[in-house]
Structures are given as structure tokens and as C-alpha cells.
Amino acid sequence: AQTVTQSQPEMSVQEAETVTLSCTYDTSESDYYLFWYKQPPSRQMILVIRQEAYKQQNATENRFSVNFQKAAKSFSLKISDSQLGDAAMYFCAYRSEYIMNYGGSQGNLIFGKGTKLSVKP
Amino acid sequence: NAGVTQTPKFRILKIGQSMTLQCAQDMNHNYMYWYRQDPGMGLKLIYYSVGAGITDKGEVPNGYNVSRSTTEYFPLRLELAAPSQTSVYFCASSYSGQQGNTQYFGPGTRLTVL
């Protein structure tokens, strides 16, 4: 079974600086998707960025980028120029591509326990 | 599009009571999911559906039931509520095709069982 581990329960960053959140995962599959979701105090789950395992290029979305190391099964999130609005819980999640392509009936996300990010003004 | 909507936002139940959490999506997604999030934890899958009339259990299905009579709606039923079901419940949906691996979440329902 796949597992996702976020080893940093809490992180803090100064406004305008850069922070990196760590995520490792365990899988025997070669095709899968990885996601970072943000959960602000409103509890809404907001997709930040996603990465397809077959792509070597790291995904980027404005100030958010990932460092995807497939061999090491590592998927860290870098937030540049941190803003007060970035303060939230961040969840790393895994989803199997195999299940989707073969019309499988699951395709659910497997989540880590989250990292609480604080941004200091 | 409203996306994924959930009602109610908050609910307090007494032990042994029953209720239905409502979920609707207007994106014509065929996959829908119910997750629960306990304090300090990530989300865990309760039930999922790959289309109208088709549902299956996830990781933590005990104490819950679902139905999917239409593409748009995916209600979650709690029978005989217990304190262990105190949690935040999220509904999500996605397509099933190549572009369908991104799940879109509703705002959540905070349920307390006393």
C-alpha cells in the first residue's frame, strides 16, 4: 500500500522569504500523480500544484514550485516570496495513475498528515 | 459553476442519532468521494463512487452509507452516530479521464457527536 509522510508538523517563515516543505512517499508503482493541497483556516482544500510522475520537469505555479526526485521518492514544495496569505496547513497527496488508466474504481488520494505553515510579518 | 457544495456547514448530533450529509457538484464529474479529517491528521477515504449507481468502500467505511442515484449528488448517511465520528467531512469530485486526476473539494462539514 502507498504511504505519504510529511516529517515537519510545523514550519515558520518570514514574510518575503522562501520556505521548503518536505514530503516523501512509498510506492511500488511507476506511474502516479503527486499533489500539494493548501488548507487555510476556512478548511477549504485548495489545490496548489500537481506533478505527473512521468514528467522529469518540476512543476511550477507562480511562487510555488516542487522538487520531484522520483528515485528518492521525494516531493518537496518550495514557496518563494512568502505572503501572509500563505499561512495554512499544507498536505502532500498521492494518486495512482494505474488505477485511472485501467478504468479502476478507486483513484482516491492518499494524504500525509500535513505541515502547518506560519508566516511572520 | 458552483463547484462542489456541501450542506450543512456545522452540525451537532447526540449519540445514536442519524443524519445525512449532502454533497452536490455541477461539473459533470463522474467520480465522487467522501473523506473525513480528524484533528491533526490528513484526510481518509470513507466511500467513493465512479458513477451513478456505483459505490464502493474506502479506508474507513464503518458507520456510514452512501448512495449515488444521479451524477450530481452523493449523500453520506450516518446511522447511530458515535463520538468517534466527530470529524470534518469533505466531499470531492473529479473526472475519470487523463485530465481527471485532480480532485476538487467542497468546503467541508464539521460534525460533533456528543
Short mmCIF file of C-alpha atoms in Angstrom, two decimals:
data_model
loop_
_atom_site.label_atom_id
_atom_site.label_comp_id
_atom_site.label_asym_id
_atom_site.label_seq_id
_atom_site.Cartn_x
_atom_site.Cartn_y
_atom_site.Cartn_z
CA ALA A 1 0.00 0.00 0.00
CA GLN A 2 1.12 3.50 -0.73
CA THR A 3 2.01 5.85 2.11
CA VAL A 4 2.79 9.56 2.28
CA THR A 5 4.96 11.06 5.01
CA GLN A 6 5.34 14.70 5.95
CA SER A 7 8.04 14.89 8.59
CA GLN A 8 7.57 18.55 9.53
CA PRO A 9 4.46 19.08 11.68
CA GLU A 10 5.10 22.84 11.75
CA MET A 11 7.19 25.33 9.83
CA SER A 12 7.67 29.06 10.06
CA VAL A 13 8.88 31.59 7.51
CA GLN A 14 9.42 35.31 7.43
CA GLU A 15 7.30 37.26 5.00
CA ALA A 16 9.00 37.63 1.58
CA GLU A 17 11.40 34.77 2.26
CA THR A 18 11.46 31.22 0.89
CA VAL A 19 10.40 28.05 2.64
CA THR A 20 10.51 24.39 1.62
CA LEU A 21 8.05 21.78 2.87
CA SER A 22 9.10 18.14 2.72
CA CYS A 23 7.17 15.11 1.55
CA THR A 24 8.25 11.53 0.96
CA TYR A 25 6.15 8.67 -0.27
CA ASP A 26 6.36 4.95 -0.69
CA THR A 27 5.04 3.09 -3.71
CA SER A 28 5.94 0.21 -5.97
CA GLU A 29 4.22 1.81 -8.95
CA SER A 30 5.99 3.75 -11.69
CA ASP A 31 3.08 5.89 -12.84
CA TYR A 32 1.31 8.16 -10.42
CA TYR A 33 0.41 11.76 -9.58
CA LEU A 34 1.53 13.87 -6.67
CA PHE A 35 -0.25 16.90 -5.29
CA TRP A 36 0.13 19.66 -2.76
CA TYR A 37 -3.10 20.94 -1.25
CA LYS A 38 -3.44 24.03 0.95
CA GLN A 39 -5.98 24.16 3.76
CA PRO A 40 -6.41 27.65 5.27
CA PRO A 41 -8.41 28.22 8.48
CA SER A 42 -11.57 28.22 6.38
CA ARG A 43 -10.92 24.44 5.96
CA GLN A 44 -11.35 24.59 2.19
CA MET A 45 -8.95 22.22 0.42
CA ILE A 46 -7.25 24.16 -2.36
CA LEU A 47 -5.06 22.55 -4.99
CA VAL A 48 -1.66 24.27 -5.08
CA ILE A 49 0.30 22.22 -7.57
CA ARG A 50 0.43 18.78 -9.14
CA GLN A 51 3.17 16.66 -10.68
CA GLU A 52 2.90 13.73 -13.08
CA ALA A 53 5.49 11.09 -12.25
CA TYR A 54 6.35 10.51 -15.92
CA LYS A 55 7.42 14.14 -16.31
CA GLN A 56 11.01 14.89 -15.37
CA GLN A 57 10.44 18.64 -15.33
CA ASN A 58 9.43 20.02 -11.96
CA ALA A 59 6.01 21.66 -11.87
CA THR A 60 5.72 25.37 -11.11
CA GLU A 61 2.75 27.62 -10.40
CA ASN A 62 3.75 31.24 -9.87
CA ARG A 63 5.52 31.38 -6.47
CA PHE A 64 5.08 27.64 -5.88
CA SER A 65 7.40 25.02 -7.26
CA VAL A 66 8.26 21.45 -6.48
CA ASN A 67 11.45 19.43 -6.32
CA PHE A 68 10.41 15.99 -7.56
CA GLN A 69 13.02 13.29 -7.02
CA LYS A 70 11.44 10.08 -8.33
CA ALA A 71 14.26 7.73 -7.38
CA ALA A 72 14.35 9.10 -3.85
CA LYS A 73 10.51 9.22 -3.71
CA SER A 74 10.66 12.80 -2.56
CA PHE A 75 8.29 15.64 -3.47
CA SER A 76 9.07 18.91 -1.69
CA LEU A 77 7.18 22.18 -2.11
CA LYS A 78 9.03 25.49 -2.32
CA ILE A 79 7.18 28.70 -1.63
CA SER A 80 9.04 31.80 -2.77
CA ASP A 81 8.37 35.36 -1.63
CA SER A 82 6.11 34.09 1.15
CA GLN A 83 2.98 36.09 1.84
CA LEU A 84 0.76 36.30 4.91
CA GLY A 85 -1.98 34.57 2.93
CA ASP A 86 0.23 31.50 2.51
CA ALA A 87 -0.26 30.63 6.18
CA ALA A 88 -2.18 27.35 6.22
CA MET A 89 -1.92 23.60 6.58
CA TYR A 90 -0.25 22.02 3.58
CA PHE A 91 -0.98 18.43 2.61
CA CYS A 92 1.00 16.26 0.26
CA ALA A 93 -1.06 13.62 -1.57
CA TYR A 94 -0.51 10.65 -3.89
CA ARG A 95 -2.76 9.15 -6.54
CA SER A 96 -2.10 6.10 -8.67
CA GLU A 97 -2.14 6.57 -12.44
CA TYR A 98 -2.50 2.84 -12.98
CA ILE A 99 -5.95 2.84 -11.43
CA MET A 100 -7.14 5.66 -13.66
CA ASN A 101 -5.85 4.27 -16.96
CA TYR A 102 -7.37 0.86 -16.46
CA GLY A 103 -10.75 2.26 -15.54
CA GLY A 104 -10.23 1.26 -11.99
CA SER A 105 -12.78 2.13 -9.44
CA GLN A 106 -10.80 3.97 -6.86
CA GLY A 107 -8.36 6.73 -7.72
CA ASN A 108 -8.63 8.28 -4.31
CA LEU A 109 -5.95 10.48 -2.83
CA ILE A 110 -3.62 9.26 -0.10
CA PHE A 111 -2.72 12.13 2.18
CA GLY A 112 0.13 12.90 4.53
CA LYS A 113 -0.62 14.29 7.99
CA GLY A 114 0.12 17.83 6.94
CA THR A 115 2.53 20.66 7.76
CA LYS A 116 1.29 23.80 9.46
CA LEU A 117 2.97 26.83 7.90
CA SER A 118 3.11 30.12 9.78
CA VAL A 119 4.20 33.34 8.06
CA LYS A 120 5.70 36.08 10.23
CA PRO A 121 5.25 39.71 9.19
CA ASN B 1 -20.11 26.82 -11.78
CA ALA B 2 -20.61 26.45 -8.05
CA GLY B 3 -18.16 23.53 -7.99
CA VAL B 4 -18.63 21.13 -5.09
CA THR B 5 -21.13 22.21 -2.45
CA GLN B 6 -21.83 20.65 0.93
CA THR B 7 -24.56 21.12 3.50
CA PRO B 8 -24.74 21.67 6.38
CA LYS B 9 -21.56 23.52 7.38
CA PHE B 10 -21.88 22.58 11.03
CA ARG B 11 -23.94 20.03 12.93
CA ILE B 12 -24.12 18.70 16.47
CA LEU B 13 -25.64 15.27 16.97
CA LYS B 14 -26.47 13.25 20.02
CA ILE B 15 -25.19 9.71 20.32
CA GLY B 16 -27.48 7.36 18.41
CA GLN B 17 -28.99 9.99 16.14
CA SER B 18 -28.79 9.75 12.37
CA MET B 19 -28.22 12.34 9.68
CA THR B 20 -27.35 12.78 6.02
CA LEU B 21 -24.54 14.99 4.79
CA GLN B 22 -25.35 16.42 1.41
CA CYS B 23 -22.89 16.84 -1.47
CA ALA B 24 -23.51 18.16 -4.94
CA GLN B 25 -21.31 19.04 -7.90
CA ASP B 26 -22.20 20.83 -11.11
CA MET B 27 -19.08 19.97 -13.11
CA ASN B 28 -20.46 16.72 -14.56
CA HIS B 29 -17.72 14.74 -12.81
CA ASN B 30 -18.33 11.03 -12.72
CA TYR B 31 -16.04 10.31 -9.74
CA MET B 32 -17.10 11.45 -6.29
CA TYR B 33 -15.56 10.85 -2.87
CA TRP B 34 -16.22 11.27 0.82
CA TYR B 35 -13.30 11.89 3.19
CA ARG B 36 -13.08 12.54 6.88
CA GLN B 37 -10.39 14.62 8.55
CA ASP B 38 -9.67 14.04 12.22
CA PRO B 39 -7.75 16.69 14.23
CA GLY B 40 -4.09 16.89 13.25
CA MET B 41 -4.48 14.32 10.51
CA GLY B 42 -4.77 14.13 6.76
CA LEU B 43 -7.94 13.07 5.01
CA LYS B 44 -9.06 9.44 4.94
CA LEU B 45 -11.42 7.99 2.34
CA ILE B 46 -14.80 6.79 3.58
CA TYR B 47 -16.65 5.90 0.36
CA TYR B 48 -16.34 6.68 -3.31
CA SER B 49 -18.39 6.42 -6.48
CA VAL B 50 -17.33 6.06 -10.12
CA GLY B 51 -20.74 6.93 -11.49
CA ALA B 52 -24.45 6.90 -10.83
CA GLY B 53 -25.46 3.64 -9.21
CA ILE B 54 -21.90 2.55 -8.42
CA THR B 55 -20.35 2.98 -4.99
CA ASP B 56 -17.64 1.24 -3.00
CA LYS B 57 -15.95 1.34 0.37
CA GLY B 58 -12.82 3.27 1.11
CA GLU B 59 -10.44 3.02 4.04
CA VAL B 60 -12.85 3.87 6.90
CA PRO B 61 -16.44 2.95 5.85
CA ASN B 62 -17.82 1.59 9.13
CA GLY B 63 -20.81 3.51 10.43
CA TYR B 64 -21.56 5.17 7.09
CA ASN B 65 -23.62 4.53 3.98
CA VAL B 66 -23.80 6.24 0.61
CA SER B 67 -25.95 6.29 -2.47
CA ARG B 68 -25.48 7.78 -5.92
CA SER B 69 -28.72 7.95 -7.88
CA THR B 70 -27.55 10.80 -10.12
CA THR B 71 -24.24 12.18 -11.35
CA GLU B 72 -24.68 15.39 -9.37
CA TYR B 73 -25.45 14.15 -5.86
CA PHE B 74 -23.57 11.91 -3.45
CA PRO B 75 -25.09 11.96 0.05
CA LEU B 76 -23.36 10.38 3.05
CA ARG B 77 -25.56 8.79 5.68
CA LEU B 78 -24.57 8.37 9.33
CA GLU B 79 -26.61 5.81 11.21
CA LEU B 80 -26.44 5.65 15.01
CA ALA B 81 -23.90 8.45 15.43
CA ALA B 82 -20.98 7.80 17.79
CA PRO B 83 -18.41 10.19 19.35
CA SER B 84 -15.74 8.58 17.14
CA GLN B 85 -17.50 10.11 14.14
CA THR B 86 -16.74 13.62 15.35
CA SER B 87 -14.74 14.96 12.44
CA VAL B 88 -14.72 17.28 9.47
CA TYR B 89 -16.21 15.67 6.37
CA PHE B 90 -15.15 16.60 2.86
CA CYS B 91 -16.79 15.67 -0.40
CA ALA B 92 -14.72 15.76 -3.59
CA SER B 93 -15.17 15.06 -7.28
CA SER B 94 -13.09 14.50 -10.39
CA TYR B 95 -13.23 13.31 -13.99
CA SER B 96 -12.06 9.81 -14.75
CA GLY B 97 -10.03 10.53 -17.87
CA GLN B 98 -6.47 11.68 -18.38
CA GLN B 99 -7.30 15.11 -17.02
CA GLY B 100 -9.30 13.69 -14.18
CA ASN B 101 -6.68 13.09 -11.59
CA THR B 102 -7.26 16.40 -9.84
CA GLN B 103 -9.91 16.26 -7.16
CA TYR B 104 -11.96 19.31 -6.31
CA PHE B 105 -13.15 19.61 -2.75
CA GLY B 106 -16.21 21.05 -1.11
CA PRO B 107 -15.94 23.40 1.90
CA GLY B 108 -16.46 20.63 4.45
CA THR B 109 -19.00 19.83 7.17
CA ARG B 110 -17.90 19.98 10.81
CA LEU B 111 -19.77 17.30 12.76
CA THR B 112 -19.71 16.92 16.52
CA VAL B 113 -21.29 13.92 18.23
CA LEU B 114 -21.97 14.37 21.95
#
